[in-house]
Amino acid sequence: MESSPLLTPYRMGEFNLAHRVVLAPMTRCRAYGNVPQPAHMSLYYCQRATPGGLLISEACAVSETARGYADVPGLWTEEQVEAWKPIVDAVHAKGAVFFAQIWHTGRVSPLEFQPNGQAPISSTDKQVRPQASYDGRFDTFAVPRRLGTNEIPHVVNDFRIAARNAIKAGFDGVEIHAANGYLFDQFMKDSTNDRDDAYGGSLENRCRFNAEVVAAVASEVGAYRLGVRLSPFADYLDCSDSEPETLALHVVGHTLNPLNVLYCHMVEPRMQVKPNDGNKLTLPHMHMPFRKAFHGTFIVNGAYDREEGNTAMAEGYGDLLAYGRLFLANPDLPARFARNAGLNKYDKSTFYTSDPVVGYTDYPFLDQL
């Protein structure tokens, strides 16, 4: 067993964490009919739960119109709340802390997921250009409908209700998904937001929707159990900003800090290949200004391995580190890091299938090898 910065304890607000390895939120498409499935989803999350570990759930839609992919869970109905309860209870029985991520995909949502096949909502009526998918296909997107100013408070309220439902389901807190080209990015980033009203134009106006949702959720459940995920440098889903550092510093300084939001979860810029090793990825480490500016817990996320994660923690680049694909394929990831053990390889082809076992709960633990 090796000691390392990743495995040292950390106090996040009122939560005492035993280590700094966080389960990142990952869409898994196993919540059939948008209802969490207690049997296999309990097993999936419990496999990755450790005493004092932090888990962030897969993204949960805040309304029927918020869905972007098949069989993603929701938090807008009482049925969904009740279905989440045994899953959350099982994670708590393992001694872990569990936050629910809430989202709206905006213009990414397909027509078939919209009531009566209507256009998905967005900050804009600009369509997402076709995007290469993980399996080599190209995904196409519908023309969205620009939200009217009078409609935006209703969407803000959807987030408030979903956050309330998350706490009713037993989650310890909520994370607002304001990253990766979804609805918040569509408002905040200047490549997408072409509005000329109170929600467009200036940086303050473009960030207004984000600020209103964060304030509403903080008022509903308490900022002490609220996190926000951002990806300022990303260009996911045709959504980028010409001044990403200025954008992120504005959100941190004018929205998160004044409300004393518990944590900020930042997604790294796209990876760069080291010239002397075509298979090794290195990180630009461009988030230090935000880490210094933010007053709460700072979580970093972006294709780190064990060595890079330990370095990031040792150098104070973040307080916690969220792992996605490595945690997906290695349910006992903290134990493997402690033993400096080998890692299972993930299988991309099973990321988004509907199978309740294959590619979901069948990755082996160290003691099974």
Tab-separated table of C-alpha atoms in Angstrom:
chain	number	residue	atom	x	y	z
A	1	MET	CA	0.000	0.000	0.000
A	2	GLU	CA	1.346	3.415	-0.980
A	3	SER	CA	0.437	6.752	0.514
A	4	SER	CA	-0.139	9.495	-2.029
A	5	PRO	CA	-1.733	12.952	-2.218
A	6	LEU	CA	-4.800	11.460	-3.934
A	7	LEU	CA	-5.451	9.258	-0.913
A	8	THR	CA	-5.214	11.903	1.794
A	9	PRO	CA	-8.353	13.065	3.626
A	10	TYR	CA	-10.110	16.321	2.821
A	11	ARG	CA	-12.932	18.285	4.421
A	12	MET	CA	-15.396	19.636	1.834
A	13	GLY	CA	-17.674	21.936	3.784
A	14	GLU	CA	-19.562	19.687	6.187
A	15	PHE	CA	-18.417	16.504	4.428
A	16	ASN	CA	-15.378	14.612	5.698
A	17	LEU	CA	-13.853	12.809	2.729
A	18	ALA	CA	-11.367	9.978	3.238
A	19	HIS	CA	-9.622	10.519	-0.092
A	20	ARG	CA	-9.640	12.846	-3.097
A	21	VAL	CA	-10.678	10.420	-5.842
A	22	VAL	CA	-14.151	11.420	-7.019
A	23	LEU	CA	-16.497	9.482	-9.292
A	24	ALA	CA	-17.188	11.877	-12.176
A	25	PRO	CA	-20.726	12.191	-13.552
A	26	MET	CA	-21.109	9.930	-16.590
A	27	THR	CA	-24.165	9.286	-18.745
A	28	ARG	CA	-24.811	5.521	-18.814
A	29	CYS	CA	-28.274	5.188	-20.435
A	30	ARG	CA	-29.548	2.397	-18.162
A	31	ALA	CA	-32.478	4.270	-16.560
A	32	TYR	CA	-35.213	2.742	-18.694
A	33	GLY	CA	-37.991	5.174	-19.511
A	34	ASN	CA	-36.052	7.880	-17.626
A	35	VAL	CA	-36.749	6.100	-14.327
A	36	PRO	CA	-33.750	4.977	-12.216
A	37	GLN	CA	-33.538	1.200	-11.899
A	38	PRO	CA	-32.794	0.322	-8.263
A	39	ALA	CA	-31.414	-3.171	-8.899
A	40	HIS	CA	-28.608	-2.596	-11.376
A	41	MET	CA	-28.026	1.112	-10.676
A	42	SER	CA	-27.609	0.421	-6.956
A	43	LEU	CA	-25.006	-2.188	-7.767
A	44	TYR	CA	-23.184	0.100	-10.203
A	45	TYR	CA	-22.850	2.967	-7.744
A	46	CYS	CA	-22.182	0.735	-4.726
A	47	GLN	CA	-19.322	-0.937	-6.575
A	48	ARG	CA	-17.676	2.501	-6.784
A	49	ALA	CA	-18.591	3.692	-3.296
A	50	THR	CA	-16.055	3.737	-0.463
A	51	PRO	CA	-16.300	5.068	3.091
A	52	GLY	CA	-15.691	8.794	2.818
A	53	GLY	CA	-15.645	8.782	-0.986
A	54	LEU	CA	-17.531	11.321	-3.114
A	55	LEU	CA	-19.729	10.125	-5.979
A	56	ILE	CA	-21.477	12.403	-8.469
A	57	SER	CA	-24.389	10.785	-10.257
A	58	GLU	CA	-24.934	10.614	-13.974
A	59	ALA	CA	-26.749	13.683	-15.268
A	60	CYS	CA	-30.447	13.783	-14.338
A	61	ALA	CA	-32.860	15.662	-16.580
A	62	VAL	CA	-34.791	18.447	-14.862
A	63	SER	CA	-37.832	18.120	-17.128
A	64	GLU	CA	-39.233	16.130	-20.020
A	65	THR	CA	-37.780	18.656	-22.482
A	66	ALA	CA	-34.320	18.440	-20.896
A	67	ARG	CA	-33.487	14.935	-22.114
A	68	GLY	CA	-30.796	14.565	-24.753
A	69	TYR	CA	-30.227	10.806	-24.852
A	70	ALA	CA	-32.254	7.645	-24.397
A	71	ASP	CA	-32.841	6.198	-20.933
A	72	VAL	CA	-31.173	8.933	-18.901
A	73	PRO	CA	-32.598	9.343	-15.385
A	74	GLY	CA	-34.721	12.278	-14.365
A	75	LEU	CA	-35.647	14.169	-11.227
A	76	TRP	CA	-38.858	15.830	-12.317
A	77	THR	CA	-41.452	13.244	-11.221
A	78	GLU	CA	-42.362	11.616	-7.933
A	79	GLU	CA	-41.802	8.193	-9.521
A	80	GLN	CA	-38.215	9.138	-10.281
A	81	VAL	CA	-37.663	10.442	-6.754
A	82	GLU	CA	-38.955	7.196	-5.246
A	83	ALA	CA	-36.816	5.115	-7.616
A	84	TRP	CA	-33.680	7.032	-6.628
A	85	LYS	CA	-34.222	6.495	-2.894
A	86	PRO	CA	-33.019	2.863	-2.606
A	87	ILE	CA	-30.030	3.655	-4.833
A	88	VAL	CA	-28.997	6.576	-2.644
A	89	ASP	CA	-29.613	4.545	0.518
A	90	ALA	CA	-27.379	1.760	-0.773
A	91	VAL	CA	-24.543	4.204	-1.506
A	92	HIS	CA	-24.910	5.755	1.949
A	93	ALA	CA	-24.772	2.289	3.496
A	94	LYS	CA	-21.283	1.994	2.007
A	95	GLY	CA	-20.336	5.216	3.795
A	96	ALA	CA	-20.023	7.385	0.679
A	97	VAL	CA	-21.215	10.921	-0.062
A	98	PHE	CA	-23.564	11.143	-3.052
A	99	PHE	CA	-24.412	14.244	-5.120
A	100	ALA	CA	-26.942	14.330	-7.971
A	101	GLN	CA	-26.001	16.148	-11.158
A	102	ILE	CA	-28.937	18.010	-12.757
A	103	TRP	CA	-28.998	19.170	-16.372
A	104	HIS	CA	-30.835	20.434	-19.412
A	105	THR	CA	-29.380	19.579	-22.811
A	106	GLY	CA	-31.049	22.478	-24.635
A	107	ARG	CA	-30.641	22.361	-28.413
A	108	VAL	CA	-28.946	18.942	-28.260
A	109	SER	CA	-32.234	17.195	-27.466
A	110	PRO	CA	-33.718	15.179	-30.377
A	111	LEU	CA	-37.220	15.950	-31.637
A	112	GLU	CA	-38.477	12.532	-30.515
A	113	PHE	CA	-37.770	13.479	-26.889
A	114	GLN	CA	-39.790	16.680	-27.106
A	115	PRO	CA	-43.529	16.850	-26.394
A	116	ASN	CA	-45.428	16.653	-29.691
A	117	GLY	CA	-42.131	16.638	-31.587
A	118	GLN	CA	-41.607	20.356	-31.012
A	119	ALA	CA	-38.221	22.025	-31.437
A	120	PRO	CA	-35.813	21.769	-28.497
A	121	ILE	CA	-35.241	24.987	-26.570
A	122	SER	CA	-32.026	26.987	-26.480
A	123	SER	CA	-30.584	30.464	-26.154
A	124	THR	CA	-30.558	30.560	-29.945
A	125	ASP	CA	-32.167	29.180	-33.062
A	126	LYS	CA	-28.771	28.165	-34.470
A	127	GLN	CA	-28.497	24.428	-35.165
A	128	VAL	CA	-25.624	22.278	-33.937
A	129	ARG	CA	-23.500	21.150	-36.857
A	130	PRO	CA	-23.224	17.351	-37.355
A	131	GLN	CA	-20.863	15.876	-34.756
A	132	ALA	CA	-18.702	12.766	-34.879
A	133	SER	CA	-19.906	10.313	-32.237
A	134	TYR	CA	-17.812	7.962	-30.113
A	135	ASP	CA	-18.475	5.048	-32.490
A	136	GLY	CA	-17.459	6.854	-35.681
A	137	ARG	CA	-20.956	7.831	-36.845
A	138	PHE	CA	-22.126	11.399	-37.315
A	139	ASP	CA	-24.950	12.693	-35.142
A	140	THR	CA	-27.296	15.313	-36.564
A	141	PHE	CA	-29.394	17.769	-34.578
A	142	ALA	CA	-32.716	19.547	-34.921
A	143	VAL	CA	-33.135	23.269	-35.398
A	144	PRO	CA	-33.768	24.653	-31.891
A	145	ARG	CA	-36.273	27.231	-30.728
A	146	ARG	CA	-34.982	30.413	-29.100
A	147	LEU	CA	-36.446	30.760	-25.603
A	148	GLY	CA	-38.534	33.841	-25.021
A	149	THR	CA	-37.456	36.018	-22.113
A	150	ASN	CA	-40.758	35.287	-20.394
A	151	GLU	CA	-40.106	31.520	-20.623
A	152	ILE	CA	-36.706	31.516	-18.925
A	153	PRO	CA	-38.088	31.737	-15.354
A	154	HIS	CA	-39.961	28.482	-15.994
A	155	VAL	CA	-36.702	26.709	-16.875
A	156	VAL	CA	-35.034	28.209	-13.796
A	157	ASN	CA	-37.877	26.793	-11.739
A	158	ASP	CA	-37.382	23.351	-13.301
A	159	PHE	CA	-33.867	23.344	-11.822
A	160	ARG	CA	-35.188	24.482	-8.456
A	161	ILE	CA	-37.717	21.641	-8.380
A	162	ALA	CA	-35.191	19.035	-9.543
A	163	ALA	CA	-32.782	20.118	-6.795
A	164	ARG	CA	-35.568	19.870	-4.227
A	165	ASN	CA	-36.397	16.393	-5.542
A	166	ALA	CA	-32.764	15.319	-5.280
A	167	ILE	CA	-32.739	16.157	-1.587
A	168	LYS	CA	-36.094	14.377	-1.152
A	169	ALA	CA	-34.503	11.309	-2.743
A	170	GLY	CA	-31.762	11.446	-0.102
A	171	PHE	CA	-28.839	12.869	-2.069
A	172	ASP	CA	-26.339	14.850	0.001
A	173	GLY	CA	-26.305	17.666	-2.525
A	174	VAL	CA	-26.630	18.620	-6.170
A	175	GLU	CA	-24.295	19.602	-8.970
A	176	ILE	CA	-25.564	21.895	-11.725
A	177	HIS	CA	-24.262	20.737	-15.105
A	178	ALA	CA	-23.243	24.044	-16.690
A	179	ALA	CA	-20.683	22.526	-19.066
A	180	ASN	CA	-20.064	20.483	-22.215
A	181	GLY	CA	-22.157	22.435	-24.717
A	182	TYR	CA	-25.515	21.951	-23.010
A	183	LEU	CA	-28.061	24.655	-22.150
A	184	PHE	CA	-25.875	26.732	-19.813
A	185	ASP	CA	-23.003	26.806	-22.293
A	186	GLN	CA	-25.464	27.764	-25.032
A	187	PHE	CA	-26.297	30.884	-23.034
A	188	MET	CA	-22.821	31.673	-21.699
A	189	LYS	CA	-20.589	31.171	-24.738
A	190	ASP	CA	-20.423	33.763	-27.480
A	191	SER	CA	-20.210	31.294	-30.361
A	192	THR	CA	-23.791	30.283	-29.612
A	193	ASN	CA	-25.548	33.127	-27.841
A	194	ASP	CA	-26.715	35.619	-30.459
A	195	ARG	CA	-29.414	37.247	-28.339
A	196	ASP	CA	-29.886	41.012	-27.980
A	197	ASP	CA	-32.036	40.994	-24.833
A	198	ALA	CA	-31.170	40.753	-21.107
A	199	TYR	CA	-29.713	37.266	-21.708
A	200	GLY	CA	-27.372	38.125	-24.584
A	201	GLY	CA	-24.684	40.497	-25.752
A	202	SER	CA	-22.524	41.454	-22.766
A	203	LEU	CA	-20.690	38.905	-20.645
A	204	GLU	CA	-22.943	39.703	-17.699
A	205	ASN	CA	-26.062	39.155	-19.798
A	206	ARG	CA	-24.795	35.897	-21.268
A	207	CYS	CA	-24.124	34.610	-17.741
A	208	ARG	CA	-27.480	35.789	-16.383
A	209	PHE	CA	-29.314	32.486	-16.911
A	210	ASN	CA	-26.529	30.594	-15.132
A	211	ALA	CA	-26.581	33.098	-12.259
A	212	GLU	CA	-30.354	32.847	-11.875
A	213	VAL	CA	-30.337	29.057	-11.767
A	214	VAL	CA	-27.456	28.887	-9.293
A	215	ALA	CA	-29.163	31.423	-7.036
A	216	ALA	CA	-32.486	29.573	-7.250
A	217	VAL	CA	-30.953	26.199	-6.411
A	218	ALA	CA	-28.840	27.663	-3.604
A	219	SER	CA	-31.988	29.218	-2.148
A	220	GLU	CA	-33.841	25.922	-2.426
A	221	VAL	CA	-31.310	23.446	-0.994
A	222	GLY	CA	-28.514	25.583	0.450
A	223	ALA	CA	-25.236	26.643	-1.136
A	224	TYR	CA	-23.434	24.397	1.368
A	225	ARG	CA	-24.565	21.402	-0.669
A	226	LEU	CA	-24.329	22.854	-4.162
A	227	GLY	CA	-21.649	22.336	-6.803
A	228	VAL	CA	-21.378	23.733	-10.336
A	229	ARG	CA	-19.605	22.086	-13.258
A	230	LEU	CA	-17.999	24.298	-15.930
A	231	SER	CA	-15.921	23.689	-19.072
A	232	PRO	CA	-14.777	27.154	-20.180
A	233	PHE	CA	-12.166	26.000	-22.695
A	234	ALA	CA	-14.224	23.242	-24.286
A	235	ASP	CA	-15.851	23.434	-27.703
A	236	TYR	CA	-18.180	20.486	-27.181
A	237	LEU	CA	-21.271	20.344	-29.371
A	238	ASP	CA	-20.329	23.361	-31.445
A	239	CYS	CA	-20.182	25.613	-28.385
A	240	SER	CA	-17.083	27.707	-27.588
A	241	ASP	CA	-16.120	31.123	-26.276
A	242	SER	CA	-13.621	33.656	-27.619
A	243	GLU	CA	-12.452	34.612	-24.102
A	244	PRO	CA	-12.872	31.484	-21.958
A	245	GLU	CA	-10.690	32.627	-19.063
A	246	THR	CA	-12.616	35.886	-18.735
A	247	LEU	CA	-15.893	33.946	-18.875
A	248	ALA	CA	-14.910	31.487	-16.157
A	249	LEU	CA	-13.487	34.175	-13.869
A	250	HIS	CA	-16.745	36.096	-14.216
A	251	VAL	CA	-18.832	33.060	-13.218
A	252	VAL	CA	-16.547	32.302	-10.270
A	253	GLY	CA	-16.296	35.887	-9.068
A	254	HIS	CA	-19.830	37.120	-9.709
A	255	THR	CA	-21.974	34.010	-9.187
A	256	LEU	CA	-20.262	31.240	-7.225
A	257	ASN	CA	-18.254	33.167	-4.628
A	258	PRO	CA	-20.988	35.634	-3.589
A	259	LEU	CA	-23.305	32.700	-2.858
A	260	ASN	CA	-20.594	30.620	-1.115
A	261	VAL	CA	-21.189	27.670	-3.441
A	262	LEU	CA	-19.625	24.518	-1.972
A	263	TYR	CA	-17.569	23.436	-4.960
A	264	CYS	CA	-16.598	24.288	-8.505
A	265	HIS	CA	-15.961	21.351	-10.831
A	266	MET	CA	-13.845	22.270	-13.873
A	267	VAL	CA	-13.301	20.190	-17.014
A	268	GLU	CA	-9.809	20.504	-18.490
A	269	PRO	CA	-9.186	21.752	-22.043
A	270	ARG	CA	-8.737	19.146	-24.725
A	271	MET	CA	-5.723	16.954	-24.200
A	272	GLN	CA	-2.438	17.339	-26.046
A	273	VAL	CA	-0.186	14.484	-27.194
A	274	LYS	CA	3.376	14.552	-25.902
A	275	PRO	CA	5.782	14.750	-28.864
A	276	ASN	CA	8.038	12.036	-27.456
A	277	ASP	CA	5.263	9.580	-26.652
A	278	GLY	CA	2.316	9.366	-29.006
A	279	ASN	CA	0.255	7.345	-26.526
A	280	LYS	CA	0.693	9.583	-23.496
A	281	LEU	CA	-1.582	12.537	-22.866
A	282	THR	CA	-0.536	15.642	-21.022
A	283	LEU	CA	-2.747	18.351	-19.575
A	284	PRO	CA	-2.437	22.061	-20.303
A	285	HIS	CA	-3.230	22.875	-16.641
A	286	MET	CA	-4.995	26.121	-17.514
A	287	HIS	CA	-7.326	26.232	-14.518
A	288	MET	CA	-4.981	27.678	-11.892
A	289	PRO	CA	-6.465	31.217	-12.175
A	290	PHE	CA	-9.904	29.807	-11.390
A	291	ARG	CA	-8.586	27.614	-8.598
A	292	LYS	CA	-7.004	30.698	-6.994
A	293	ALA	CA	-10.112	32.828	-7.505
A	294	PHE	CA	-12.682	30.335	-6.176
A	295	HIS	CA	-13.319	30.382	-2.419
A	296	GLY	CA	-14.641	26.843	-2.020
A	297	THR	CA	-13.543	23.314	-2.963
A	298	PHE	CA	-12.060	23.057	-6.447
A	299	ILE	CA	-12.521	19.775	-8.353
A	300	VAL	CA	-10.532	19.124	-11.525
A	301	ASN	CA	-11.432	16.579	-14.188
A	302	GLY	CA	-9.773	15.551	-17.445
A	303	ALA	CA	-8.128	12.243	-18.371
A	304	TYR	CA	-5.699	12.175	-15.439
A	305	ASP	CA	-3.904	8.978	-14.566
A	306	ARG	CA	-2.601	8.133	-11.085
A	307	GLU	CA	0.749	9.877	-11.476
A	308	GLU	CA	-0.718	13.037	-12.968
A	309	GLY	CA	-3.440	13.093	-10.328
A	310	ASN	CA	-0.959	12.848	-7.487
A	311	THR	CA	1.103	15.644	-9.017
A	312	ALA	CA	-1.960	17.863	-9.419
A	313	MET	CA	-2.939	17.350	-5.776
A	314	ALA	CA	0.619	17.783	-4.480
A	315	GLU	CA	1.020	21.042	-6.389
A	316	GLY	CA	-2.294	22.426	-5.160
A	317	TYR	CA	-3.866	22.507	-8.610
A	318	GLY	CA	-7.098	21.239	-7.104
A	319	ASP	CA	-8.590	19.912	-3.894
A	320	LEU	CA	-10.264	16.855	-5.420
A	321	LEU	CA	-9.905	15.001	-8.716
A	322	ALA	CA	-12.838	13.485	-10.612
A	323	TYR	CA	-12.162	10.353	-12.654
A	324	GLY	CA	-14.548	9.224	-15.383
A	325	ARG	CA	-13.544	6.419	-17.722
A	326	LEU	CA	-10.912	4.986	-15.371
A	327	PHE	CA	-13.501	4.779	-12.580
A	328	LEU	CA	-16.060	3.324	-14.984
A	329	ALA	CA	-13.706	0.455	-15.850
A	330	ASN	CA	-12.174	0.111	-12.366
A	331	PRO	CA	-14.887	0.110	-9.691
A	332	ASP	CA	-12.185	-0.190	-7.004
A	333	LEU	CA	-10.080	2.652	-8.403
A	334	PRO	CA	-8.974	4.128	-5.030
A	335	ALA	CA	-7.770	0.683	-3.913
A	336	ARG	CA	-5.876	0.207	-7.172
A	337	PHE	CA	-4.255	3.599	-6.731
A	338	ALA	CA	-3.302	2.664	-3.155
A	339	ARG	CA	-1.626	-0.522	-4.378
A	340	ASN	CA	-0.253	1.047	-7.570
A	341	ALA	CA	-1.978	-1.849	-9.315
A	342	GLY	CA	-2.766	-2.310	-12.981
A	343	LEU	CA	-6.005	-0.981	-14.406
A	344	ASN	CA	-8.788	-2.561	-16.451
A	345	LYS	CA	-9.190	-1.101	-19.923
A	346	TYR	CA	-12.539	0.460	-20.717
A	347	ASP	CA	-14.650	-0.594	-23.687
A	348	LYS	CA	-16.142	2.422	-25.495
A	349	SER	CA	-18.629	0.257	-27.365
A	350	THR	CA	-20.486	-0.491	-24.098
A	351	PHE	CA	-20.572	3.040	-22.648
A	352	TYR	CA	-24.115	3.832	-23.784
A	353	THR	CA	-25.761	0.473	-24.393
A	354	SER	CA	-28.835	-0.472	-22.384
A	355	ASP	CA	-27.410	-3.723	-21.010
A	356	PRO	CA	-27.725	-3.737	-17.197
A	357	VAL	CA	-24.561	-5.817	-16.786
A	358	VAL	CA	-22.201	-5.779	-19.779
A	359	GLY	CA	-19.949	-2.741	-19.685
A	360	TYR	CA	-21.734	-1.612	-16.558
A	361	THR	CA	-21.298	-3.847	-13.522
A	362	ASP	CA	-19.061	-6.565	-14.971
A	363	TYR	CA	-15.648	-4.865	-14.747
A	364	PRO	CA	-13.535	-6.996	-12.339
A	365	PHE	CA	-12.173	-5.941	-8.969
A	366	LEU	CA	-8.570	-6.607	-7.970
A	367	ASP	CA	-9.552	-9.562	-5.785
A	368	GLN	CA	-11.281	-11.158	-8.770
A	369	LEU	CA	-8.137	-11.246	-10.912
